[in-house]
Amino acid sequence: MWGVMHNGSEPYEGVLEAVQELKRVGKKMIILSNSSKRRENSHKMLAKLGFDINDFDNIITSGDVSHALLQNNAHTLGCQNWDTLTTLVEQKSTNVFVFGSGDEDESYCTSAGWTLTSIEEADLILARGTFTINDGSTVVHKKDDEMEYWRVMEQSMMVAAEKKLPMLVSNPDKVRPDEGLPPMPGAIGDTYERFVWTTHCAPVGDMTEEKARDYVKRIGKPFQEVFDIALQDSDPSRAIMIGDALETDVTGATNAGVGSLWVVQDGIHAEDVTKTSADGVIAGFNGNEFTYAYGKKVMPNYVTEHFRW
């Protein structure tokens, strides 16, 4: 939503009309949001911005899918469970350490049957925000003491990597499209992968960068689960993904076998496209091996300045 439909505070010009016209001509519209919150939050946000949520056939958030995975019932949504979480839930090993948003982190976990605990006692790490660190008894807030926040994060990752704890990332975005591109939970996942790899690689072990990815499960675009849900009972060749981010939207569409329409003057790439060109931004992205494309070259099928009718 953010970067295509709105900027966090108001809809982009022409978007409300575009949605209404697509609805009028009978197009099925599904929102894929990498928000780590439940869909009810998206409903409230859309309504506040003037959208009619009834215009959309489904609103799928990473937070909803992750919540289902934590309960080992993601199959009810239309995607596969994560075998690692299935084992933990079946064994009743449901202690979780949380990198949080500071907004209902504890209730999010407890409502899925998990108990917040210290990193030493945890069976899982949940990365759903970049503002707090919560072990169930103490909450470290980045805004209150940023140095302490980073110290606790580094120490926690060291302990977790040594134990090879799995991590669930309920928002794979790496940066937020605000001034300065502040980090998002996807960046936590990337950092933790490096901790796991460097802790257990040669000469002390045989861990590889690729193998370290097995310990981090990311839910949301560009990964398979949300596309499986969205494309149920649909022909992928008749679907198109409209998005502003090459790493999540266009890469996800490419992996899912659907077309893509890249919005370049709103959202995360707008400034870079203005400074260089759309082709230059694509070339830079495809030359970067540290993306979710993992070396695959991506190319949007269509490019537009804005999402308008």
PDB file of C-alpha atoms in Angstrom:
ATOM      1  CA  MET A   1       0.000   0.000   0.000  1.00  0.00           C
ATOM      2  CA  TRP A   2       2.635   2.487   1.169  1.00  0.00           C
ATOM      3  CA  GLY A   3       4.510   3.803  -1.853  1.00  0.00           C
ATOM      4  CA  VAL A   4       1.777   3.023  -4.395  1.00  0.00           C
ATOM      5  CA  MET A   5      -1.553   3.974  -2.816  1.00  0.00           C
ATOM      6  CA  HIS A   6      -0.473   6.422  -0.121  1.00  0.00           C
ATOM      7  CA  ASN A   7       2.543   8.018   1.563  1.00  0.00           C
ATOM      8  CA  GLY A   8       1.556   7.152   5.116  1.00  0.00           C
ATOM      9  CA  SER A   9      -0.571  10.236   5.675  1.00  0.00           C
ATOM     10  CA  GLU A  10      -2.631  10.761   2.512  1.00  0.00           C
ATOM     11  CA  PRO A  11      -3.492   8.986  -0.744  1.00  0.00           C
ATOM     12  CA  TYR A  12      -1.429   9.806  -3.796  1.00  0.00           C
ATOM     13  CA  GLU A  13      -3.202  11.930  -6.379  1.00  0.00           C
ATOM     14  CA  GLY A  14      -5.542   9.887  -8.559  1.00  0.00           C
ATOM     15  CA  VAL A  15      -5.303   6.646  -6.600  1.00  0.00           C
ATOM     16  CA  LEU A  16      -8.820   6.719  -5.130  1.00  0.00           C
ATOM     17  CA  GLU A  17     -10.240   7.268  -8.613  1.00  0.00           C
ATOM     18  CA  ALA A  18      -8.093   4.482 -10.080  1.00  0.00           C
ATOM     19  CA  VAL A  19      -9.381   1.997  -7.506  1.00  0.00           C
ATOM     20  CA  GLN A  20     -12.973   3.028  -8.162  1.00  0.00           C
ATOM     21  CA  GLU A  21     -12.568   2.655 -11.927  1.00  0.00           C
ATOM     22  CA  LEU A  22     -10.956  -0.776 -11.605  1.00  0.00           C
ATOM     23  CA  LYS A  23     -13.827  -1.856  -9.381  1.00  0.00           C
ATOM     24  CA  ARG A  24     -16.354  -0.444 -11.844  1.00  0.00           C
ATOM     25  CA  VAL A  25     -14.958  -2.509 -14.734  1.00  0.00           C
ATOM     26  CA  GLY A  26     -15.025  -5.669 -12.619  1.00  0.00           C
ATOM     27  CA  LYS A  27     -11.361  -6.195 -11.812  1.00  0.00           C
ATOM     28  CA  LYS A  28     -10.446  -8.324  -8.812  1.00  0.00           C
ATOM     29  CA  MET A  29      -8.160  -6.375  -6.480  1.00  0.00           C
ATOM     30  CA  ILE A  30      -6.064  -7.900  -3.705  1.00  0.00           C
ATOM     31  CA  ILE A  31      -3.727  -5.917  -1.486  1.00  0.00           C
ATOM     32  CA  LEU A  32      -0.453  -7.527  -0.440  1.00  0.00           C
ATOM     33  CA  SER A  33       1.011  -5.604   2.470  1.00  0.00           C
ATOM     34  CA  ASN A  34       4.311  -6.329   4.193  1.00  0.00           C
ATOM     35  CA  SER A  35       2.966  -4.797   7.388  1.00  0.00           C
ATOM     36  CA  SER A  36       3.752  -6.929  10.428  1.00  0.00           C
ATOM     37  CA  LYS A  37       0.358  -6.030  11.896  1.00  0.00           C
ATOM     38  CA  ARG A  38      -2.950  -7.839  11.449  1.00  0.00           C
ATOM     39  CA  ARG A  39      -5.285  -6.905   8.620  1.00  0.00           C
ATOM     40  CA  GLU A  40      -7.624  -4.982  10.938  1.00  0.00           C
ATOM     41  CA  ASN A  41      -4.932  -2.310  11.191  1.00  0.00           C
ATOM     42  CA  SER A  42      -4.848  -2.044   7.384  1.00  0.00           C
ATOM     43  CA  HIS A  43      -8.633  -1.748   7.301  1.00  0.00           C
ATOM     44  CA  LYS A  44      -8.463   1.202   9.699  1.00  0.00           C
ATOM     45  CA  MET A  45      -5.646   2.873   7.773  1.00  0.00           C
ATOM     46  CA  LEU A  46      -7.412   2.547   4.423  1.00  0.00           C
ATOM     47  CA  ALA A  47     -10.699   3.845   5.798  1.00  0.00           C
ATOM     48  CA  LYS A  48      -8.905   6.803   7.406  1.00  0.00           C
ATOM     49  CA  LEU A  49      -7.347   7.661   4.041  1.00  0.00           C
ATOM     50  CA  GLY A  50     -10.709   7.568   2.263  1.00  0.00           C
ATOM     51  CA  PHE A  51     -10.628   4.105   0.685  1.00  0.00           C
ATOM     52  CA  ASP A  52     -13.601   1.749   0.742  1.00  0.00           C
ATOM     53  CA  ILE A  53     -12.242  -1.595   1.946  1.00  0.00           C
ATOM     54  CA  ASN A  54     -15.145  -3.328   0.215  1.00  0.00           C
ATOM     55  CA  ASP A  55     -13.502  -2.430  -3.098  1.00  0.00           C
ATOM     56  CA  PHE A  56     -10.846  -5.050  -2.366  1.00  0.00           C
ATOM     57  CA  ASP A  57     -11.399  -8.789  -2.628  1.00  0.00           C
ATOM     58  CA  ASN A  58      -8.761  -9.519  -0.011  1.00  0.00           C
ATOM     59  CA  ILE A  59      -6.182  -7.717   2.106  1.00  0.00           C
ATOM     60  CA  ILE A  60      -3.256  -9.962   2.973  1.00  0.00           C
ATOM     61  CA  THR A  61      -0.713  -8.745   5.511  1.00  0.00           C
ATOM     62  CA  SER A  62       2.563 -10.357   6.474  1.00  0.00           C
ATOM     63  CA  GLY A  63       1.455  -9.999  10.070  1.00  0.00           C
ATOM     64  CA  ASP A  64      -1.663 -12.096   9.513  1.00  0.00           C
ATOM     65  CA  VAL A  65       0.222 -14.851   7.693  1.00  0.00           C
ATOM     66  CA  SER A  66       2.988 -14.897  10.304  1.00  0.00           C
ATOM     67  CA  HIS A  67       0.373 -15.106  13.067  1.00  0.00           C
ATOM     68  CA  ALA A  68      -1.097 -18.157  11.346  1.00  0.00           C
ATOM     69  CA  LEU A  69       2.352 -19.737  11.025  1.00  0.00           C
ATOM     70  CA  LEU A  70       2.937 -19.237  14.742  1.00  0.00           C
ATOM     71  CA  GLN A  71      -0.193 -21.349  15.316  1.00  0.00           C
ATOM     72  CA  ASN A  72       0.823 -23.898  12.670  1.00  0.00           C
ATOM     73  CA  ASN A  73      -2.366 -23.292  10.708  1.00  0.00           C
ATOM     74  CA  ALA A  74      -1.190 -21.243   7.728  1.00  0.00           C
ATOM     75  CA  HIS A  75      -2.693 -23.905   5.483  1.00  0.00           C
ATOM     76  CA  THR A  76      -6.117 -22.479   6.365  1.00  0.00           C
ATOM     77  CA  LEU A  77      -5.093 -19.295   4.551  1.00  0.00           C
ATOM     78  CA  GLY A  78      -3.824 -21.148   1.500  1.00  0.00           C
ATOM     79  CA  CYS A  79      -0.086 -21.487   2.026  1.00  0.00           C
ATOM     80  CA  GLN A  80       2.315 -23.966   3.588  1.00  0.00           C
ATOM     81  CA  ASN A  81       3.393 -23.959   7.215  1.00  0.00           C
ATOM     82  CA  TRP A  82       7.076 -23.619   8.087  1.00  0.00           C
ATOM     83  CA  ASP A  83       8.368 -27.052   9.115  1.00  0.00           C
ATOM     84  CA  THR A  84      10.586 -25.494  11.782  1.00  0.00           C
ATOM     85  CA  LEU A  85       7.611 -23.838  13.464  1.00  0.00           C
ATOM     86  CA  THR A  86       5.490 -26.955  13.048  1.00  0.00           C
ATOM     87  CA  THR A  87       8.043 -28.914  15.058  1.00  0.00           C
ATOM     88  CA  LEU A  88       8.267 -26.258  17.776  1.00  0.00           C
ATOM     89  CA  VAL A  89       4.484 -25.984  18.138  1.00  0.00           C
ATOM     90  CA  GLU A  90       4.039 -29.761  18.246  1.00  0.00           C
ATOM     91  CA  GLN A  91       6.747 -30.000  20.915  1.00  0.00           C
ATOM     92  CA  LYS A  92       5.140 -27.110  22.816  1.00  0.00           C
ATOM     93  CA  SER A  93       8.460 -25.265  22.576  1.00  0.00           C
ATOM     94  CA  THR A  94       6.787 -21.892  22.255  1.00  0.00           C
ATOM     95  CA  ASN A  95       9.023 -19.344  23.959  1.00  0.00           C
ATOM     96  CA  VAL A  96       9.771 -16.302  21.816  1.00  0.00           C
ATOM     97  CA  PHE A  97      12.156 -13.341  21.972  1.00  0.00           C
ATOM     98  CA  VAL A  98      10.885 -10.281  20.106  1.00  0.00           C
ATOM     99  CA  PHE A  99      12.395  -7.464  18.113  1.00  0.00           C
ATOM    100  CA  GLY A 100       9.244  -5.399  18.129  1.00  0.00           C
ATOM    101  CA  SER A 101       7.361  -2.384  16.911  1.00  0.00           C
ATOM    102  CA  GLY A 102       6.302  -1.425  20.412  1.00  0.00           C
ATOM    103  CA  ASP A 103       2.679  -1.786  19.322  1.00  0.00           C
ATOM    104  CA  GLU A 104       0.916  -4.845  20.787  1.00  0.00           C
ATOM    105  CA  ASP A 105       3.981  -7.091  20.429  1.00  0.00           C
ATOM    106  CA  GLU A 106       3.084  -9.147  23.489  1.00  0.00           C
ATOM    107  CA  SER A 107      -0.598  -9.612  22.641  1.00  0.00           C
ATOM    108  CA  TYR A 108       0.363 -10.541  19.076  1.00  0.00           C
ATOM    109  CA  CYS A 109       2.496 -13.403  20.392  1.00  0.00           C
ATOM    110  CA  THR A 110       0.326 -14.579  23.269  1.00  0.00           C
ATOM    111  CA  SER A 111      -2.788 -14.683  21.076  1.00  0.00           C
ATOM    112  CA  ALA A 112      -0.900 -17.153  18.864  1.00  0.00           C
ATOM    113  CA  GLY A 113       0.038 -19.298  21.868  1.00  0.00           C
ATOM    114  CA  TRP A 114       3.594 -18.041  22.464  1.00  0.00           C
ATOM    115  CA  THR A 115       5.256 -16.704  25.621  1.00  0.00           C
ATOM    116  CA  LEU A 116       7.779 -13.871  25.565  1.00  0.00           C
ATOM    117  CA  THR A 117      11.048 -14.780  27.214  1.00  0.00           C
ATOM    118  CA  SER A 118      14.789 -14.078  27.355  1.00  0.00           C
ATOM    119  CA  ILE A 119      17.053 -14.897  24.465  1.00  0.00           C
ATOM    120  CA  GLU A 120      18.657 -17.614  26.595  1.00  0.00           C
ATOM    121  CA  GLU A 121      15.302 -19.382  27.051  1.00  0.00           C
ATOM    122  CA  ALA A 122      13.837 -18.660  23.627  1.00  0.00           C
ATOM    123  CA  ASP A 123      12.919 -21.272  21.026  1.00  0.00           C
ATOM    124  CA  LEU A 124      12.325 -18.624  18.352  1.00  0.00           C
ATOM    125  CA  ILE A 125      13.107 -15.003  17.519  1.00  0.00           C
ATOM    126  CA  LEU A 126      10.312 -12.897  16.039  1.00  0.00           C
ATOM    127  CA  ALA A 127      11.337  -9.769  14.113  1.00  0.00           C
ATOM    128  CA  ARG A 128       8.251  -7.607  13.642  1.00  0.00           C
ATOM    129  CA  GLY A 129       9.689  -4.128  14.232  1.00  0.00           C
ATOM    130  CA  THR A 130      12.807  -2.051  14.759  1.00  0.00           C
ATOM    131  CA  PHE A 131      11.814   0.051  17.762  1.00  0.00           C
ATOM    132  CA  THR A 132      11.874  -2.248  20.797  1.00  0.00           C
ATOM    133  CA  ILE A 133      13.447  -5.430  22.159  1.00  0.00           C
ATOM    134  CA  ASN A 134      11.095  -7.391  24.385  1.00  0.00           C
ATOM    135  CA  ASP A 135      11.911 -10.433  26.524  1.00  0.00           C
ATOM    136  CA  GLY A 136       8.621 -10.488  28.408  1.00  0.00           C
ATOM    137  CA  SER A 137       9.969  -8.757  31.490  1.00  0.00           C
ATOM    138  CA  THR A 138      12.054  -5.890  30.090  1.00  0.00           C
ATOM    139  CA  VAL A 139      11.450  -3.713  27.041  1.00  0.00           C
ATOM    140  CA  VAL A 140      14.346  -1.746  25.556  1.00  0.00           C
ATOM    141  CA  HIS A 141      13.107   1.236  23.527  1.00  0.00           C
ATOM    142  CA  LYS A 142      15.361   2.606  20.809  1.00  0.00           C
ATOM    143  CA  LYS A 143      13.919   6.101  21.178  1.00  0.00           C
ATOM    144  CA  ASP A 144      14.817   6.149  24.897  1.00  0.00           C
ATOM    145  CA  ASP A 145      18.381   4.815  24.661  1.00  0.00           C
ATOM    146  CA  GLU A 146      19.585   4.023  21.160  1.00  0.00           C
ATOM    147  CA  MET A 147      23.050   2.911  22.256  1.00  0.00           C
ATOM    148  CA  GLU A 148      21.547   0.405  24.686  1.00  0.00           C
ATOM    149  CA  TYR A 149      19.143  -0.801  22.011  1.00  0.00           C
ATOM    150  CA  TRP A 150      21.982  -1.611  19.607  1.00  0.00           C
ATOM    151  CA  ARG A 151      24.061  -3.178  22.383  1.00  0.00           C
ATOM    152  CA  VAL A 152      21.232  -5.508  23.418  1.00  0.00           C
ATOM    153  CA  MET A 153      20.483  -6.364  19.803  1.00  0.00           C
ATOM    154  CA  GLU A 154      24.085  -7.341  19.067  1.00  0.00           C
ATOM    155  CA  GLN A 155      24.411  -9.363  22.269  1.00  0.00           C
ATOM    156  CA  SER A 156      21.098 -11.124  21.618  1.00  0.00           C
ATOM    157  CA  MET A 157      22.105 -12.042  18.083  1.00  0.00           C
ATOM    158  CA  MET A 158      25.416 -13.450  19.284  1.00  0.00           C
ATOM    159  CA  VAL A 159      23.653 -15.699  21.798  1.00  0.00           C
ATOM    160  CA  ALA A 160      20.966 -16.735  19.289  1.00  0.00           C
ATOM    161  CA  ALA A 161      23.444 -17.455  16.504  1.00  0.00           C
ATOM    162  CA  GLU A 162      25.499 -19.705  18.761  1.00  0.00           C
ATOM    163  CA  LYS A 163      22.322 -21.704  19.496  1.00  0.00           C
ATOM    164  CA  LYS A 164      21.169 -21.545  15.832  1.00  0.00           C
ATOM    165  CA  LEU A 165      17.766 -20.261  16.900  1.00  0.00           C
ATOM    166  CA  PRO A 166      15.288 -19.843  14.036  1.00  0.00           C
ATOM    167  CA  MET A 167      13.989 -16.362  13.258  1.00  0.00           C
ATOM    168  CA  LEU A 168      10.597 -15.436  11.823  1.00  0.00           C
ATOM    169  CA  VAL A 169      10.564 -12.059  10.059  1.00  0.00           C
ATOM    170  CA  SER A 170       7.001 -10.787   9.795  1.00  0.00           C
ATOM    171  CA  ASN A 171       7.904  -7.828   7.587  1.00  0.00           C
ATOM    172  CA  PRO A 172      10.651  -8.506   5.016  1.00  0.00           C
ATOM    173  CA  ASP A 173      11.050  -4.835   4.020  1.00  0.00           C
ATOM    174  CA  LYS A 174      14.615  -3.713   4.674  1.00  0.00           C
ATOM    175  CA  VAL A 175      13.977   0.040   4.707  1.00  0.00           C
ATOM    176  CA  ARG A 176      10.972   2.286   5.168  1.00  0.00           C
ATOM    177  CA  PRO A 177      10.271   4.878   2.427  1.00  0.00           C
ATOM    178  CA  ASP A 178      10.805   7.792   4.815  1.00  0.00           C
ATOM    179  CA  GLU A 179      13.573  10.367   4.871  1.00  0.00           C
ATOM    180  CA  GLY A 180      16.886   8.587   5.353  1.00  0.00           C
ATOM    181  CA  LEU A 181      15.336   5.167   4.546  1.00  0.00           C
ATOM    182  CA  PRO A 182      15.327   3.916   8.176  1.00  0.00           C
ATOM    183  CA  PRO A 183      15.757   0.147   8.683  1.00  0.00           C
ATOM    184  CA  MET A 184      12.907  -2.332   8.824  1.00  0.00           C
ATOM    185  CA  PRO A 185      12.688  -5.947  10.103  1.00  0.00           C
ATOM    186  CA  GLY A 186      14.067  -7.375   6.857  1.00  0.00           C
ATOM    187  CA  ALA A 187      17.387  -5.747   7.735  1.00  0.00           C
ATOM    188  CA  ILE A 188      17.329  -7.565  11.083  1.00  0.00           C
ATOM    189  CA  GLY A 189      16.881 -10.831   9.207  1.00  0.00           C
ATOM    190  CA  ASP A 190      19.852 -10.084   6.956  1.00  0.00           C
ATOM    191  CA  THR A 191      22.028  -9.219   9.948  1.00  0.00           C
ATOM    192  CA  TYR A 192      21.060 -12.361  11.814  1.00  0.00           C
ATOM    193  CA  GLU A 193      21.862 -14.525   8.793  1.00  0.00           C
ATOM    194  CA  ARG A 194      25.384 -13.080   8.818  1.00  0.00           C
ATOM    195  CA  PHE A 195      25.696 -13.804  12.545  1.00  0.00           C
ATOM    196  CA  VAL A 196      24.668 -17.436  12.008  1.00  0.00           C
ATOM    197  CA  TRP A 197      27.001 -17.832   9.045  1.00  0.00           C
ATOM    198  CA  THR A 198      30.081 -16.235  10.624  1.00  0.00           C
ATOM    199  CA  THR A 199      29.552 -18.044  13.938  1.00  0.00           C
ATOM    200  CA  HIS A 200      29.485 -21.485  12.335  1.00  0.00           C
ATOM    201  CA  CYS A 201      31.521 -21.171   9.117  1.00  0.00           C
ATOM    202  CA  ALA A 202      35.011 -22.603   8.560  1.00  0.00           C
ATOM    203  CA  PRO A 203      37.242 -23.266  10.363  1.00  0.00           C
ATOM    204  CA  VAL A 204      34.829 -23.965  13.259  1.00  0.00           C
ATOM    205  CA  GLY A 205      32.024 -25.422  11.115  1.00  0.00           C
ATOM    206  CA  ASP A 206      30.655 -25.905   7.624  1.00  0.00           C
ATOM    207  CA  MET A 207      27.986 -23.172   7.558  1.00  0.00           C
ATOM    208  CA  THR A 208      27.583 -21.358   4.231  1.00  0.00           C
ATOM    209  CA  GLU A 209      25.804 -18.091   3.442  1.00  0.00           C
ATOM    210  CA  GLU A 210      23.093 -20.013   1.604  1.00  0.00           C
ATOM    211  CA  LYS A 211      22.657 -22.508   4.422  1.00  0.00           C
ATOM    212  CA  ALA A 212      22.316 -19.682   6.946  1.00  0.00           C
ATOM    213  CA  ARG A 213      19.160 -18.581   5.128  1.00  0.00           C
ATOM    214  CA  ASP A 214      17.419 -21.729   6.385  1.00  0.00           C
ATOM    215  CA  TYR A 215      17.390 -20.210   9.875  1.00  0.00           C
ATOM    216  CA  VAL A 216      15.479 -17.085   8.802  1.00  0.00           C
ATOM    217  CA  LYS A 217      11.916 -17.317   7.495  1.00  0.00           C
ATOM    218  CA  ARG A 218      10.629 -14.144   5.878  1.00  0.00           C
ATOM    219  CA  ILE A 219       6.899 -13.758   5.336  1.00  0.00           C
ATOM    220  CA  GLY A 220       5.654 -11.250   2.795  1.00  0.00           C
ATOM    221  CA  LYS A 221       6.659  -9.977  -0.624  1.00  0.00           C
ATOM    222  CA  PRO A 222       8.694 -11.238  -2.468  1.00  0.00           C
ATOM    223  CA  PHE A 223       8.308 -14.637  -0.822  1.00  0.00           C
ATOM    224  CA  GLN A 224       6.010 -17.420  -1.880  1.00  0.00           C
ATOM    225  CA  GLU A 225       3.444 -17.660   0.903  1.00  0.00           C
ATOM    226  CA  VAL A 226       1.586 -14.395   0.288  1.00  0.00           C
ATOM    227  CA  PHE A 227       1.480 -14.995  -3.463  1.00  0.00           C
ATOM    228  CA  ASP A 228       0.114 -18.505  -2.912  1.00  0.00           C
ATOM    229  CA  ILE A 229      -2.723 -17.001  -0.882  1.00  0.00           C
ATOM    230  CA  ALA A 230      -3.398 -14.184  -3.329  1.00  0.00           C
ATOM    231  CA  LEU A 231      -3.430 -16.406  -6.401  1.00  0.00           C
ATOM    232  CA  GLN A 232      -5.783 -19.080  -5.098  1.00  0.00           C
ATOM    233  CA  ASP A 233      -8.319 -19.952  -7.790  1.00  0.00           C
ATOM    234  CA  SER A 234      -6.665 -17.449 -10.148  1.00  0.00           C
ATOM    235  CA  ASP A 235      -4.685 -17.751 -13.355  1.00  0.00           C
ATOM    236  CA  PRO A 236      -1.257 -16.140 -12.730  1.00  0.00           C
ATOM    237  CA  SER A 237      -1.014 -15.213 -16.407  1.00  0.00           C
ATOM    238  CA  ARG A 238      -4.065 -12.981 -15.909  1.00  0.00           C
ATOM    239  CA  ALA A 239      -2.669 -11.233 -12.821  1.00  0.00           C
ATOM    240  CA  ILE A 240      -0.466  -8.177 -12.484  1.00  0.00           C
ATOM    241  CA  MET A 241       1.444  -6.897  -9.457  1.00  0.00           C
ATOM    242  CA  ILE A 242       1.482  -3.115  -9.023  1.00  0.00           C
ATOM    243  CA  GLY A 243       4.316  -1.989  -6.797  1.00  0.00           C
ATOM    244  CA  ASP A 244       7.031   0.570  -6.174  1.00  0.00           C
ATOM    245  CA  ALA A 245       9.847  -1.675  -4.882  1.00  0.00           C
ATOM    246  CA  LEU A 246      12.041  -3.766  -7.153  1.00  0.00           C
ATOM    247  CA  GLU A 247      13.214  -5.972  -4.294  1.00  0.00           C
ATOM    248  CA  THR A 248       9.801  -6.954  -2.971  1.00  0.00           C
ATOM    249  CA  ASP A 249       7.106  -6.175  -5.549  1.00  0.00           C
ATOM    250  CA  VAL A 250       8.810  -6.789  -8.893  1.00  0.00           C
ATOM    251  CA  THR A 251      10.983  -9.646  -7.619  1.00  0.00           C
ATOM    252  CA  GLY A 252       7.936 -11.267  -6.017  1.00  0.00           C
ATOM    253  CA  ALA A 253       5.926 -10.973  -9.201  1.00  0.00           C
ATOM    254  CA  THR A 254       8.793 -12.470 -11.209  1.00  0.00           C
ATOM    255  CA  ASN A 255       9.087 -15.418  -8.820  1.00  0.00           C
ATOM    256  CA  ALA A 256       5.318 -15.986  -8.828  1.00  0.00           C
ATOM    257  CA  GLY A 257       5.043 -15.884 -12.608  1.00  0.00           C
ATOM    258  CA  VAL A 258       2.804 -12.820 -12.753  1.00  0.00           C
ATOM    259  CA  GLY A 259       3.247  -9.558 -14.621  1.00  0.00           C
ATOM    260  CA  SER A 260       4.446  -6.404 -12.890  1.00  0.00           C
ATOM    261  CA  LEU A 261       3.723  -2.690 -13.180  1.00  0.00           C
ATOM    262  CA  TRP A 262       6.463  -0.636 -11.545  1.00  0.00           C
ATOM    263  CA  VAL A 263       5.495   2.747 -10.059  1.00  0.00           C
ATOM    264  CA  VAL A 264       8.566   4.988 -10.246  1.00  0.00           C
ATOM    265  CA  GLN A 265       7.624   8.523  -9.160  1.00  0.00           C
ATOM    266  CA  ASP A 266       6.059   7.508  -5.833  1.00  0.00           C
ATOM    267  CA  GLY A 267       7.566   5.220  -3.225  1.00  0.00           C
ATOM    268  CA  ILE A 268      11.003   3.937  -2.474  1.00  0.00           C
ATOM    269  CA  HIS A 269      12.826   4.473  -5.781  1.00  0.00           C
ATOM    270  CA  ALA A 270      11.342   7.880  -6.684  1.00  0.00           C
ATOM    271  CA  GLU A 271      14.373   9.956  -5.697  1.00  0.00           C
ATOM    272  CA  ASP A 272      16.881   7.657  -7.416  1.00  0.00           C
ATOM    273  CA  VAL A 273      14.785   7.459 -10.583  1.00  0.00           C
ATOM    274  CA  THR A 274      14.650  11.260 -10.685  1.00  0.00           C
ATOM    275  CA  LYS A 275      18.419  11.538 -10.189  1.00  0.00           C
ATOM    276  CA  THR A 276      19.318   8.900 -12.774  1.00  0.00           C
ATOM    277  CA  SER A 277      16.646   7.006 -14.699  1.00  0.00           C
ATOM    278  CA  ALA A 278      14.374   4.006 -14.337  1.00  0.00           C
ATOM    279  CA  ASP A 279      16.783   1.951 -16.450  1.00  0.00           C
ATOM    280  CA  GLY A 280      19.686   3.062 -14.251  1.00  0.00           C
ATOM    281  CA  VAL A 281      17.897   2.015 -11.062  1.00  0.00           C
ATOM    282  CA  ILE A 282      17.064  -1.392 -12.555  1.00  0.00           C
ATOM    283  CA  ALA A 283      20.683  -1.870 -13.655  1.00  0.00           C
ATOM    284  CA  GLY A 284      21.919  -0.951 -10.195  1.00  0.00           C
ATOM    285  CA  PHE A 285      19.500  -3.349  -8.560  1.00  0.00           C
ATOM    286  CA  ASN A 286      20.412  -6.217 -10.872  1.00  0.00           C
ATOM    287  CA  GLY A 287      24.089  -5.584 -10.186  1.00  0.00           C
ATOM    288  CA  ASN A 288      23.591  -5.949  -6.439  1.00  0.00           C
ATOM    289  CA  GLU A 289      23.964  -9.541  -5.252  1.00  0.00           C
ATOM    290  CA  PHE A 290      22.678  -8.715  -1.748  1.00  0.00           C
ATOM    291  CA  THR A 291      18.969  -8.549  -2.564  1.00  0.00           C
ATOM    292  CA  TYR A 292      16.044 -10.933  -2.324  1.00  0.00           C
ATOM    293  CA  ALA A 293      16.491 -11.641  -6.028  1.00  0.00           C
ATOM    294  CA  TYR A 294      19.628 -13.588  -4.977  1.00  0.00           C
ATOM    295  CA  GLY A 295      21.386 -12.904  -8.280  1.00  0.00           C
ATOM    296  CA  LYS A 296      18.345 -13.334 -10.525  1.00  0.00           C
ATOM    297  CA  LYS A 297      17.865 -10.467 -12.978  1.00  0.00           C
ATOM    298  CA  VAL A 298      14.440  -8.859 -12.714  1.00  0.00           C
ATOM    299  CA  MET A 299      12.648  -6.585 -15.150  1.00  0.00           C
ATOM    300  CA  PRO A 300       9.181  -5.084 -14.715  1.00  0.00           C
ATOM    301  CA  ASN A 301       6.774  -5.730 -17.569  1.00  0.00           C
ATOM    302  CA  TYR A 302       5.452  -2.185 -17.448  1.00  0.00           C
ATOM    303  CA  VAL A 303       6.532   1.120 -15.934  1.00  0.00           C
ATOM    304  CA  THR A 304       4.325   4.042 -14.889  1.00  0.00           C
ATOM    305  CA  GLU A 305       5.027   7.280 -13.046  1.00  0.00           C
ATOM    306  CA  HIS A 306       2.027   6.957 -10.726  1.00  0.00           C
ATOM    307  CA  PHE A 307      -0.843   4.579 -10.005  1.00  0.00           C
ATOM    308  CA  ARG A 308      -3.587   6.511 -11.744  1.00  0.00           C
ATOM    309  CA  TRP A 309      -6.409   5.729 -14.140  1.00  0.00           C
TER     310      TRP A 309
END
